XYZ file of N, CA and C in Angstrom:
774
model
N 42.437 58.072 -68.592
C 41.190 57.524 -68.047
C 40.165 57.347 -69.164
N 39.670 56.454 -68.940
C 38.620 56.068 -70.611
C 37.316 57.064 -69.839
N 36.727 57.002 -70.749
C 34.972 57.868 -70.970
C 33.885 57.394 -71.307
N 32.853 57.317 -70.491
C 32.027 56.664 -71.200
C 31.027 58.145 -70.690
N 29.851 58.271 -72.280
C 28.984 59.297 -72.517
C 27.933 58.752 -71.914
N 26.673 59.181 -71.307
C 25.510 58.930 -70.935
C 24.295 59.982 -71.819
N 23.471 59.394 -72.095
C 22.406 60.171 -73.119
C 21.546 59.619 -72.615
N 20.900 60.782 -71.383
C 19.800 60.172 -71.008
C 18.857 61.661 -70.751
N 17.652 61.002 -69.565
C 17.052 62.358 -68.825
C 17.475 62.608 -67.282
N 17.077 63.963 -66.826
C 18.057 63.819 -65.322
C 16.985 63.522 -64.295
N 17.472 62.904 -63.141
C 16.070 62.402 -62.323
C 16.646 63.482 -61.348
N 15.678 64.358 -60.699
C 15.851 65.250 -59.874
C 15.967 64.623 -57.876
N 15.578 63.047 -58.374
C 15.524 62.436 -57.084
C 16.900 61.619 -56.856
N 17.522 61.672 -57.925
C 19.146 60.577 -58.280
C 18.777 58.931 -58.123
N 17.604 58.990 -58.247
C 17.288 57.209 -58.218
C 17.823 56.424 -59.601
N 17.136 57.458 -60.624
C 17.756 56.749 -61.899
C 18.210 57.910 -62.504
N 18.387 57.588 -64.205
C 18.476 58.476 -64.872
C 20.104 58.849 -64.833
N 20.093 60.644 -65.526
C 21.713 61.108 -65.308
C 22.260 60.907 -64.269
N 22.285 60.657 -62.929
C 22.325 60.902 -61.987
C 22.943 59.608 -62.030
N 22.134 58.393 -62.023
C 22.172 57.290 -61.503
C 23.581 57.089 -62.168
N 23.623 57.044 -64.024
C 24.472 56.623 -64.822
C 25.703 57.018 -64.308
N 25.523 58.499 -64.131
C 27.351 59.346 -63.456
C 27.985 58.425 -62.566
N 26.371 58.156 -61.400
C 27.517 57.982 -60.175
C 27.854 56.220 -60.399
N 27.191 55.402 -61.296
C 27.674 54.142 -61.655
C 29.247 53.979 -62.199
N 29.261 54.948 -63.167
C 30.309 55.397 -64.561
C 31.607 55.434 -63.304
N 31.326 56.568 -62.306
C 32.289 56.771 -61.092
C 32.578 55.550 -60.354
N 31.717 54.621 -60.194
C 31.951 53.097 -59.234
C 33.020 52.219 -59.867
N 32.928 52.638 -61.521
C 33.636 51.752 -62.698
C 35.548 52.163 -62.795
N 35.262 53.602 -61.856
C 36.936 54.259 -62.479
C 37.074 54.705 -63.804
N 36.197 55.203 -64.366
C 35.521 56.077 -65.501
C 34.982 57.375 -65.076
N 35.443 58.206 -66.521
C 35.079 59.270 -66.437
C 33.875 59.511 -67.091
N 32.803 60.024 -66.463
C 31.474 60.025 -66.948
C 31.048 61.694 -67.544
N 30.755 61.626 -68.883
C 30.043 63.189 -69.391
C 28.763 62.121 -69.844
N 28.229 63.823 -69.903
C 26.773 63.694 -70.004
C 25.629 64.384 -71.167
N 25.085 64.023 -71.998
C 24.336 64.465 -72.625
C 22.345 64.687 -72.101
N 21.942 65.152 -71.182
C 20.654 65.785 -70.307
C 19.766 66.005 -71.832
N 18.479 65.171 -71.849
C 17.624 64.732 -73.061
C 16.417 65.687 -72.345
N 16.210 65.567 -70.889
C 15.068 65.817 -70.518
C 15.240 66.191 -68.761
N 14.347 66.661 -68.302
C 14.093 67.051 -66.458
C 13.639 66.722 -65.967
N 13.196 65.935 -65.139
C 12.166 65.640 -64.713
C 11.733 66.534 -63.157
N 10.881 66.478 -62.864
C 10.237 66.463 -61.497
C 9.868 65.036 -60.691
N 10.682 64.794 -60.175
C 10.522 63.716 -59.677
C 10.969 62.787 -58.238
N 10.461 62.368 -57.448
C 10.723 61.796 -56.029
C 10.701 60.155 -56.466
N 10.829 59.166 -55.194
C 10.587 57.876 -55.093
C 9.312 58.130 -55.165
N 8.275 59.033 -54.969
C 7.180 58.195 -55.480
C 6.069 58.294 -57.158
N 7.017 59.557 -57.339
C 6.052 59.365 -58.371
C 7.052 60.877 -59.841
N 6.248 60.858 -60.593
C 7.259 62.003 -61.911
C 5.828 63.013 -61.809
N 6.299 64.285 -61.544
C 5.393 65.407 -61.330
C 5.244 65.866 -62.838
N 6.492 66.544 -63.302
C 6.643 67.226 -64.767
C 8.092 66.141 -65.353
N 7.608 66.396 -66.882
C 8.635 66.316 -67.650
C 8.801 67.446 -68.557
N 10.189 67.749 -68.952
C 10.195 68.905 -69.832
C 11.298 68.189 -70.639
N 11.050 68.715 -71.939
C 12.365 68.167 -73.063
C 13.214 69.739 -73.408
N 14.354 69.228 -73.364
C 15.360 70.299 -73.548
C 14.959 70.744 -75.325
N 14.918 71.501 -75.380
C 15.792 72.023 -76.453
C 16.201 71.394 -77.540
N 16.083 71.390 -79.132
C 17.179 70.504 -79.922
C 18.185 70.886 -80.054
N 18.735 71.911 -79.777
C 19.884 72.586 -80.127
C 20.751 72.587 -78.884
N 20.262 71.983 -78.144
C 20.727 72.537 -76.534
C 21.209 70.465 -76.496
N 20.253 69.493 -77.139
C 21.181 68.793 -76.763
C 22.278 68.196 -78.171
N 21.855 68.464 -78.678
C 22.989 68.464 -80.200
C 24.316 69.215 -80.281
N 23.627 70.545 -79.099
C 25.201 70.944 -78.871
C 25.800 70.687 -78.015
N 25.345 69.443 -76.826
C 25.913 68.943 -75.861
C 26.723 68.193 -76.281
N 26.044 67.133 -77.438
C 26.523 66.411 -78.272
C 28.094 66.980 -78.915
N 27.908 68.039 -79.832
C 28.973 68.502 -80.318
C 30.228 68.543 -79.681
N 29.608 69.075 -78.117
C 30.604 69.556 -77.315
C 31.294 68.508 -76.920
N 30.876 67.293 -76.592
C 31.715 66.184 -75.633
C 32.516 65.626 -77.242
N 31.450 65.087 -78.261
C 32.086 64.056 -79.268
C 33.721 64.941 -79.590
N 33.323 65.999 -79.836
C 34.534 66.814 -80.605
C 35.873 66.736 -79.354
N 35.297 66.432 -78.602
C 36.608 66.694 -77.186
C 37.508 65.353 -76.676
N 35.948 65.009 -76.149
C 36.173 63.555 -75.317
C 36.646 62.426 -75.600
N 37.773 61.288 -75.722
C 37.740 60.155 -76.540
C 37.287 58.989 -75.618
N 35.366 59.162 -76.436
C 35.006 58.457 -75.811
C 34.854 56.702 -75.930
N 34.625 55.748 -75.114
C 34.678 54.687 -75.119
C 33.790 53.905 -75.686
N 32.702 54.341 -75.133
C 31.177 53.679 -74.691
C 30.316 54.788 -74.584
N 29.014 54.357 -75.482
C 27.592 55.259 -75.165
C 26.279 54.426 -74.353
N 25.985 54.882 -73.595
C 24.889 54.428 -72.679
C 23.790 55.780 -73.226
N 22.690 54.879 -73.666
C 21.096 55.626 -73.982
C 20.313 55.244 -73.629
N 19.646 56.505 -72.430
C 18.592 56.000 -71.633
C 16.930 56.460 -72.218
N 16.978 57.411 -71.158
C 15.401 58.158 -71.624
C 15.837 59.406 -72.814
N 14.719 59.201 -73.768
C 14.849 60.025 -74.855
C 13.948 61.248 -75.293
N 12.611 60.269 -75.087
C 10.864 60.851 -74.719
C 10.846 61.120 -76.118
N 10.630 61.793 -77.091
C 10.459 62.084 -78.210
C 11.208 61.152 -79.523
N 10.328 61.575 -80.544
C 11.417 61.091 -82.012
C 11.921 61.666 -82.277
N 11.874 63.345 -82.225
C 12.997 64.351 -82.673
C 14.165 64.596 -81.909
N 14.431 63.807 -80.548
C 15.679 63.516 -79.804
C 15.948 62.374 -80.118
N 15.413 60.846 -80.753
C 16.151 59.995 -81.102
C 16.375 60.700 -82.331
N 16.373 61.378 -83.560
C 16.872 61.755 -84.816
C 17.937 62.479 -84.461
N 17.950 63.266 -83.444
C 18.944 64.102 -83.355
C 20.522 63.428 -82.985
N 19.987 62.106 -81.894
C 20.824 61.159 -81.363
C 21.573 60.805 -82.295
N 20.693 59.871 -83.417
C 20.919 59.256 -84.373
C 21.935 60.012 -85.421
N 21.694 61.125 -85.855
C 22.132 61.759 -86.880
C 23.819 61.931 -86.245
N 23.775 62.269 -84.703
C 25.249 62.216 -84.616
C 26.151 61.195 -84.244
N 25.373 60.143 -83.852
C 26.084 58.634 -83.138
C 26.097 57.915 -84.719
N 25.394 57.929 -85.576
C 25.201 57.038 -86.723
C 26.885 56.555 -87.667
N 27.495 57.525 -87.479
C 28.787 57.424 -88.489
C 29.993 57.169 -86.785
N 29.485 57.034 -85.779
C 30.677 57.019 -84.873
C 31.166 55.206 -85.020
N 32.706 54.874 -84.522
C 32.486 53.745 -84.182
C 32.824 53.348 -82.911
N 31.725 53.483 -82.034
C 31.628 53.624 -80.722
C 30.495 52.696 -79.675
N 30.747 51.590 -79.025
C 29.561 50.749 -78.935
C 28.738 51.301 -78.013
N 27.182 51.235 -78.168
C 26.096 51.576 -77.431
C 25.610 50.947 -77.274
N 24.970 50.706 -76.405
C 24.609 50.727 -75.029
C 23.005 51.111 -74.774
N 21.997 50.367 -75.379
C 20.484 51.386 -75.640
C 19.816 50.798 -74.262
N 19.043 51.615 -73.537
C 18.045 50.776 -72.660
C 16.960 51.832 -73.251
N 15.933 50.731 -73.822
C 14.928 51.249 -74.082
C 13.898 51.582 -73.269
N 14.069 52.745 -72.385
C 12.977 52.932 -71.432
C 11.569 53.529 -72.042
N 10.878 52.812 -71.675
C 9.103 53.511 -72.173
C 8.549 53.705 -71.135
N 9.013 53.492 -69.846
C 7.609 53.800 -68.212
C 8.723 53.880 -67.217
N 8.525 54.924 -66.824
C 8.842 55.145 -65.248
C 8.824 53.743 -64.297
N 9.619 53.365 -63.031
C 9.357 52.447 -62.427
C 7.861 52.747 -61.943
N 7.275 54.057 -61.819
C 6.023 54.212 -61.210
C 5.250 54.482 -62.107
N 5.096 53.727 -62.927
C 4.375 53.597 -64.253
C 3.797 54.862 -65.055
N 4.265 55.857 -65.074
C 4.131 57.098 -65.860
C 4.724 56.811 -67.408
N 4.376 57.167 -68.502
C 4.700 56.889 -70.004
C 5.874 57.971 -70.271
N 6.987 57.478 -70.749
C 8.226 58.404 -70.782
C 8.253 58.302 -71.955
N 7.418 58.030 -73.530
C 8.126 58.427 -74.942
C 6.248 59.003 -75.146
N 6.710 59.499 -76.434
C 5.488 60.524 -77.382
C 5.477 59.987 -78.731
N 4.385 59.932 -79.364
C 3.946 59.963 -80.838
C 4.297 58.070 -80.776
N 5.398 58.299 -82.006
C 5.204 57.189 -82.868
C 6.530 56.597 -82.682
N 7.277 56.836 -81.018
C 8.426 56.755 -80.787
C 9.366 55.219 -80.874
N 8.270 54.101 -80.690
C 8.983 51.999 -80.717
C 9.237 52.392 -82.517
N 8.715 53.212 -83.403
C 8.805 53.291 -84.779
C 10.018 53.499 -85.072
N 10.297 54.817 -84.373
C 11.130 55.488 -85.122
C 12.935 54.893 -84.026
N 12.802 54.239 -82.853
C 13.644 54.093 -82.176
C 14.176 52.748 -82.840
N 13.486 51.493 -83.685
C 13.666 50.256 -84.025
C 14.428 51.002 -85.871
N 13.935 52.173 -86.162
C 14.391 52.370 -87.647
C 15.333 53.094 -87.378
N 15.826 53.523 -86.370
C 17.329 54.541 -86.066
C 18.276 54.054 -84.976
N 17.930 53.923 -83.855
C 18.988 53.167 -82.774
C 19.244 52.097 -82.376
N 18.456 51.499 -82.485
C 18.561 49.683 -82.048
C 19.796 49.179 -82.777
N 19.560 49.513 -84.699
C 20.545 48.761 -86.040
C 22.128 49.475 -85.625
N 22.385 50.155 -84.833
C 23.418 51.238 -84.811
C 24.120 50.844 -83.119
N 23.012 50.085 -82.093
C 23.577 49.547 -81.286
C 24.057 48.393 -81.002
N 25.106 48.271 -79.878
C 25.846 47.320 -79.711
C 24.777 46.508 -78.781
N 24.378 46.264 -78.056
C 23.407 45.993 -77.339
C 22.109 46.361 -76.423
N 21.420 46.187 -76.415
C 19.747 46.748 -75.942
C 19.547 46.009 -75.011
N 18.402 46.597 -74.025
C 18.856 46.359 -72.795
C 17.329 46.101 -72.393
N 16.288 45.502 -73.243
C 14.622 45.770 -72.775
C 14.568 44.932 -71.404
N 13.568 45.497 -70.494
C 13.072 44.922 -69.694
C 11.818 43.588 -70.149
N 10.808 42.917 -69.475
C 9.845 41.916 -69.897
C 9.070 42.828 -71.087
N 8.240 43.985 -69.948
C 7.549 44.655 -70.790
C 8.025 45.609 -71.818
N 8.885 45.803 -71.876
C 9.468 46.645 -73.205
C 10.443 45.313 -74.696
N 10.441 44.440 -73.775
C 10.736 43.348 -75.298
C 9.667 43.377 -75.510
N 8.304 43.016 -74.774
C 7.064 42.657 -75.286
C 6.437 43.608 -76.335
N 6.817 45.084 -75.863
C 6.735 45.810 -77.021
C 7.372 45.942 -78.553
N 8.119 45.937 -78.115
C 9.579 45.632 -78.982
C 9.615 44.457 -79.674
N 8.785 43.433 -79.647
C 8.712 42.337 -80.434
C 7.334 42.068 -81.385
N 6.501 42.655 -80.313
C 5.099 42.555 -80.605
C 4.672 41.265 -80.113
N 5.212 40.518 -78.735
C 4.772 39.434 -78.510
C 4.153 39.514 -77.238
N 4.115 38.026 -76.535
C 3.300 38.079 -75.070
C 4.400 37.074 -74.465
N 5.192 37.527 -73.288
C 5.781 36.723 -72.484
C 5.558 36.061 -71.414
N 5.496 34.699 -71.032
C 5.200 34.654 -70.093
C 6.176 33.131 -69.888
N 7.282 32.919 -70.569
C 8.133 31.934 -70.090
C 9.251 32.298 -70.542
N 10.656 31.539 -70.585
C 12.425 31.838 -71.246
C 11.403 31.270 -72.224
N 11.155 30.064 -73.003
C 10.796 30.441 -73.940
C 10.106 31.364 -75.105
N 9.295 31.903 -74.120
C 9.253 33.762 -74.659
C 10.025 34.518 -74.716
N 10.678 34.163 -74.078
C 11.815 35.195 -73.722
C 12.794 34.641 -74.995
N 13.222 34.106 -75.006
C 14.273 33.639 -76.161
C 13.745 33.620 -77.796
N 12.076 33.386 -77.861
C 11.870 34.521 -79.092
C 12.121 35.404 -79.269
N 11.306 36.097 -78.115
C 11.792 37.685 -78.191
C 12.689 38.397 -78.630
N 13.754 37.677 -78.176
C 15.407 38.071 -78.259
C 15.634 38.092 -79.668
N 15.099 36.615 -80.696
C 15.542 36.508 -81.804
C 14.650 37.739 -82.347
N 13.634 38.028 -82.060
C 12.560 39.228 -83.064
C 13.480 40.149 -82.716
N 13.686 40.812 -81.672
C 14.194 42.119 -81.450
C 15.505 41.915 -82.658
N 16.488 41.486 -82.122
C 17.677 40.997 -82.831
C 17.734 41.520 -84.289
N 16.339 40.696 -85.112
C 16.614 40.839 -86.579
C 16.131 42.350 -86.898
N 15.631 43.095 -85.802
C 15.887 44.680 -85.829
C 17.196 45.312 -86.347
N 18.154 44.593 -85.799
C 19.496 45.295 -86.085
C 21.145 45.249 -84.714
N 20.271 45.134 -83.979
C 20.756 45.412 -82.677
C 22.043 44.125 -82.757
N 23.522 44.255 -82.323
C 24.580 42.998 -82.173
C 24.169 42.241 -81.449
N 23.145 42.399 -79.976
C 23.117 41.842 -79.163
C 22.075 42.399 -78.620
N 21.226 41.510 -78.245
C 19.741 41.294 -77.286
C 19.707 41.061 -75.736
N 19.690 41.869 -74.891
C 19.327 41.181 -72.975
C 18.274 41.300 -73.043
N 17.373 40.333 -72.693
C 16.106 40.523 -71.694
C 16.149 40.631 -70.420
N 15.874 41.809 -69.607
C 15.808 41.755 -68.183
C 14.463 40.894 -68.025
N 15.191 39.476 -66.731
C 13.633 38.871 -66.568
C 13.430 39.227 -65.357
N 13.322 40.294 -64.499
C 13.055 40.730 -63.234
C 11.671 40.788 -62.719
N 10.408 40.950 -64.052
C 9.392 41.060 -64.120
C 8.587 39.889 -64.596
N 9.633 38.683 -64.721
C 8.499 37.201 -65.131
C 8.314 36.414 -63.844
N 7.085 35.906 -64.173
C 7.413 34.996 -62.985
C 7.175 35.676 -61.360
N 7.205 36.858 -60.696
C 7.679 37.376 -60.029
C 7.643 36.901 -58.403
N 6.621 35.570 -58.825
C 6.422 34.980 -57.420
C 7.739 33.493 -56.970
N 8.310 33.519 -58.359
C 9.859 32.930 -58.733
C 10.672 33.525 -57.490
N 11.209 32.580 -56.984
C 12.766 32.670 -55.960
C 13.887 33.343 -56.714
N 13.634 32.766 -58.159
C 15.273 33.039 -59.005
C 14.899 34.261 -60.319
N 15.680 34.876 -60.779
C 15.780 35.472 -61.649
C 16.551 35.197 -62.910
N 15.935 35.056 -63.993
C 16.884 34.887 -65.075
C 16.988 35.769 -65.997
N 18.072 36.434 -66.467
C 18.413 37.556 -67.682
C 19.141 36.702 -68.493
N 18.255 36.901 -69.963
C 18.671 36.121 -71.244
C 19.618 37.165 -72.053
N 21.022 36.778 -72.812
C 21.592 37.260 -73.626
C 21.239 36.790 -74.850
N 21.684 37.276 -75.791
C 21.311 36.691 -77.187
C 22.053 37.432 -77.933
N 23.181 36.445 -78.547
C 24.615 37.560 -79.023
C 25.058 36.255 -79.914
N 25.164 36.709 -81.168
C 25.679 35.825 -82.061
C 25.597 34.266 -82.160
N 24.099 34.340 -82.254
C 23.630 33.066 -82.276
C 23.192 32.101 -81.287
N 24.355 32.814 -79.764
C 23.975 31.799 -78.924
C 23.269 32.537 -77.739
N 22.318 31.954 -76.857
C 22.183 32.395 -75.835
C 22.840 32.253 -74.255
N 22.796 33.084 -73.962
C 23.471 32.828 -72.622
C 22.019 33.534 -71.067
N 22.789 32.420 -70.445
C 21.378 32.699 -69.476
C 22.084 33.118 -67.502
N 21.665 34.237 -67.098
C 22.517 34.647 -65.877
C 21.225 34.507 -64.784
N 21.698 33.836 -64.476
C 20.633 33.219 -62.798
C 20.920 34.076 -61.342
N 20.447 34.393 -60.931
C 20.711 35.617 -59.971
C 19.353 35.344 -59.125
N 19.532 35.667 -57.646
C 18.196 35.374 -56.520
C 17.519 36.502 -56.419
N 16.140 36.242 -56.607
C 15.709 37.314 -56.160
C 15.197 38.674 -54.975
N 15.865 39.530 -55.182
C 15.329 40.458 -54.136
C 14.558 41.625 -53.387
N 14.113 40.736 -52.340
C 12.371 41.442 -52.518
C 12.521 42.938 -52.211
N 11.814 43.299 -53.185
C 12.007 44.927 -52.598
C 11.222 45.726 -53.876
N 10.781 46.814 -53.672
C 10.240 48.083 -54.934
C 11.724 49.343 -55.442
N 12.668 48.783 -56.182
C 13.797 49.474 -56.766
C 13.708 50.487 -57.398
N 14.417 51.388 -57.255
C 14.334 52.232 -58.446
C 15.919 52.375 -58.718
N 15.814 52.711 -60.425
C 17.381 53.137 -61.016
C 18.289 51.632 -61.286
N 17.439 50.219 -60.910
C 17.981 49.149 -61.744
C 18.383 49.120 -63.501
N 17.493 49.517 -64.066
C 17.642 49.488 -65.122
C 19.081 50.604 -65.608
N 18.784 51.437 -65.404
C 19.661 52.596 -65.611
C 20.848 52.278 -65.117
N 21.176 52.027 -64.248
C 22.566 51.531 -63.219
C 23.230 50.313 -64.149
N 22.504 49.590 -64.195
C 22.642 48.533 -64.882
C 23.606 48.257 -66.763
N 22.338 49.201 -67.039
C 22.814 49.603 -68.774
C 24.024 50.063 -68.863
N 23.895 51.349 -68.128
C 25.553 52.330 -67.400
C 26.241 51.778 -67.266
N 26.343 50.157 -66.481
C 27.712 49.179 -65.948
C 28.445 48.317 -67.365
N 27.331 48.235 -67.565
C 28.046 47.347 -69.294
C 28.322 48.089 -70.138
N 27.990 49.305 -70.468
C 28.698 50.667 -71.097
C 30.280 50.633 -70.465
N 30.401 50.736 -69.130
C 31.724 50.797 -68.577
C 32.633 49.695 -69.280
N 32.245 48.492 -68.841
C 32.900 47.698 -69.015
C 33.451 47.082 -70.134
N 32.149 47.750 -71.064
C 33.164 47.900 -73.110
C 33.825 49.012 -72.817
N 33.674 49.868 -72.243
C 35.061 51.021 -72.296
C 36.332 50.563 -71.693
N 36.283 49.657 -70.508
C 37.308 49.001 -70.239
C 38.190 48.025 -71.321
N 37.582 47.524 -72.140
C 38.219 46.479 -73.013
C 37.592 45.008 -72.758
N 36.499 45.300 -72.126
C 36.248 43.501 -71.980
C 35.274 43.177 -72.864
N 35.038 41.973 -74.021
C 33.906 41.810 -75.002
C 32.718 41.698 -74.449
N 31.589 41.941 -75.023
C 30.152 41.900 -74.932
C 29.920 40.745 -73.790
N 30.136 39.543 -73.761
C 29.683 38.863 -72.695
C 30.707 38.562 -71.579
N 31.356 39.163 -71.238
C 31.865 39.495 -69.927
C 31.425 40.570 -69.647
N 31.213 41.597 -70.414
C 30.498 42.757 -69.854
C 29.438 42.628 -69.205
N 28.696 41.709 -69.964
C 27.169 41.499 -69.188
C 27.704 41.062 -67.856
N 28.718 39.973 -67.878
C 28.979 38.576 -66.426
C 28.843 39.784 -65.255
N 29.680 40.479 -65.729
C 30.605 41.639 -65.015
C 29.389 42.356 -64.432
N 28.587 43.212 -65.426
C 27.449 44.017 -64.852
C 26.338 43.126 -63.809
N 26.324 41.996 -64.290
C 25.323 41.452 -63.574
C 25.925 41.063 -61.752
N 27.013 40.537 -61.922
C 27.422 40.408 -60.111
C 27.279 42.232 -59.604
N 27.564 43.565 -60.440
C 28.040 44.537 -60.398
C 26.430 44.429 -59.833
N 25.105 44.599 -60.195
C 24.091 45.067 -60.025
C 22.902 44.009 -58.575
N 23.553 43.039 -58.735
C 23.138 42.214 -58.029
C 23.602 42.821 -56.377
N 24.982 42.989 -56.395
C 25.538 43.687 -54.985
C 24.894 45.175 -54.936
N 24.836 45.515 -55.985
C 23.862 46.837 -55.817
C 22.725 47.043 -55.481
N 21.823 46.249 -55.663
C 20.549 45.990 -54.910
C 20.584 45.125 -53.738
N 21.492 44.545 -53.204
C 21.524 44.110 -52.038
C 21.714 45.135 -50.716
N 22.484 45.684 -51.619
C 23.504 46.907 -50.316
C 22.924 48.309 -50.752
N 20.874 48.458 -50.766
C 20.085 49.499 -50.893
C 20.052 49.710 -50.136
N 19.654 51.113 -49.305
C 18.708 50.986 -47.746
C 17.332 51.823 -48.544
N 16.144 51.809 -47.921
C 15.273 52.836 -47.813
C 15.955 54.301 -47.380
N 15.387 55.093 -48.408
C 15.685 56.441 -48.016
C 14.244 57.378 -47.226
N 13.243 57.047 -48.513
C 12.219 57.996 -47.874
C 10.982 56.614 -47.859
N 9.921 56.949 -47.948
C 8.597 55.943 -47.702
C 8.382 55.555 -49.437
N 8.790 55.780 -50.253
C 8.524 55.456 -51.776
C 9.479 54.291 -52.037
N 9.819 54.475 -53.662
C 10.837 53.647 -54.225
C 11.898 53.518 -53.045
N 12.885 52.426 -52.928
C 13.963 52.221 -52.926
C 15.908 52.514 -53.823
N 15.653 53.736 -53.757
C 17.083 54.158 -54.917
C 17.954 53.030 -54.388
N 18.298 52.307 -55.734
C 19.849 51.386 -55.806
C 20.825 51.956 -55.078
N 21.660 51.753 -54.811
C 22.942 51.906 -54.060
C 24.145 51.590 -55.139
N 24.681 52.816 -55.782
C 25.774 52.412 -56.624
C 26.988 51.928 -56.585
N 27.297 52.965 -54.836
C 28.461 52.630 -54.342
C 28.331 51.485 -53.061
N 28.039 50.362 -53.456
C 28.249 48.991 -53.009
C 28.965 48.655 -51.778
């Protein structure tokens, strides 16, 4: 059975986060381990506490799976600090293993999930070392230093991020446009772009992003190249937000198992 690692934080509500990634990794017929960055306190409506583990606690999580597991695929979610991307870095840097980055900076309920001087130190250590990045509107916008507000923004973007390091650029466009019928997510992978059109659906989600990143992690562990992975994740996530229900009066948690 192939493996794919998750390096993220754990959501205590299973909307996103460790939680989300496992039970995606499980939808794929993959075996999912886990590297836990951080805790949260957290419901559909909002993140109470965050706490960061330990460096030693996740370096030796690290130790523990790399030295064991033969793994496929790395999916990197929430990190919160620079001294957990260094730590990341220092042990993924010499692997040859494709990752999988979603650069999360905000909670779906807009709470700030990194510290200090973290777009710095994440563009000079993980991006050049990943196989593909996974920004949403507002996190390319960071990530580029630009202002989006069309695909032609969007398809700069892609090229700025890109000459970061990264093999391959997605823009999630879930957030342009939003009064748009359609949705478009831009690839940007060796020169060319590719563009995935998908309808939009109305609703307040949580654990898209995360679910999402997690599915194209799978699907390089399966053996399929970079843009079937995306094809693949994207029908994969699209049925996943269709087939949500409401759980409590907050967010909407994705539905992994479809």
């Amino acid at each position: 059975m192939n493996v794919v690692m998750t390096i993220a934080g754990s959501d205590s509500g299973a909307g996103a986060g460790i939680q989300a990634d496992l039970k995606t990794i499980l939808m794929h017929d993959l075996w999912g381990v886990s590297v836990i960055t951080t805790i949260t306190a957290q419901n559909t409506k909002e993140i109470n506490k965050i706490y960061q583990l330990p460096l030693d606690i996740i370096e030796g999580q690290l130790d523990a799976l790399i030295s064991d597991f033969p793994i496929q695929a790395i999916k990197i979610g929430m990190l919160y600090s620079t001294e957990i991307i260094e730590v990341i870095f220092n042990k993924l840097k010499n692997l040859k293993i494709p990752i999988v980055l979603d650069p999360i900076l905000k909670s779906t309920t807009g709470k700030d999930l990194i510290t200090g001087n973290y777009l710095d130190v994440l563009k000079n250590r993980l991006i050049p070392i990943s196989a593909i990045i996974t920004p949403n509107i507002m996190e390319a916008e960071k990530l580029s230093n630009t202002q989006i507000s069309d695909l032609n923004d969007v398809k700069n973007a892609c090229k700025i991020i890109k000459r970061i390091g990264s093999d391959a650029v997605l823009v999630k466009g879930g957030h342009l446009n939003e009064e748009e019928s359609e949705i478009f997510d831009i690839l940007y992978y060796q020169g060319k772009f590719y563009f995935f059109k998908k309808m939009r659906i109305i609703g307040n989600y949580h654990g898209i992003g995360c679910t999402f990143s997690s599915s194209i992690a799978c699907n390089l562990a399966s053996g399929n190249d970079l843009v079937d992975s995306v094809k693949l994740s994207e029908t994969y996530i699209e049925n996943v937000i269709a087939n949500s229900d409401r759980i409590t009066k907050g967010l909407i948690p994705v539905n992994q198992k479809y």
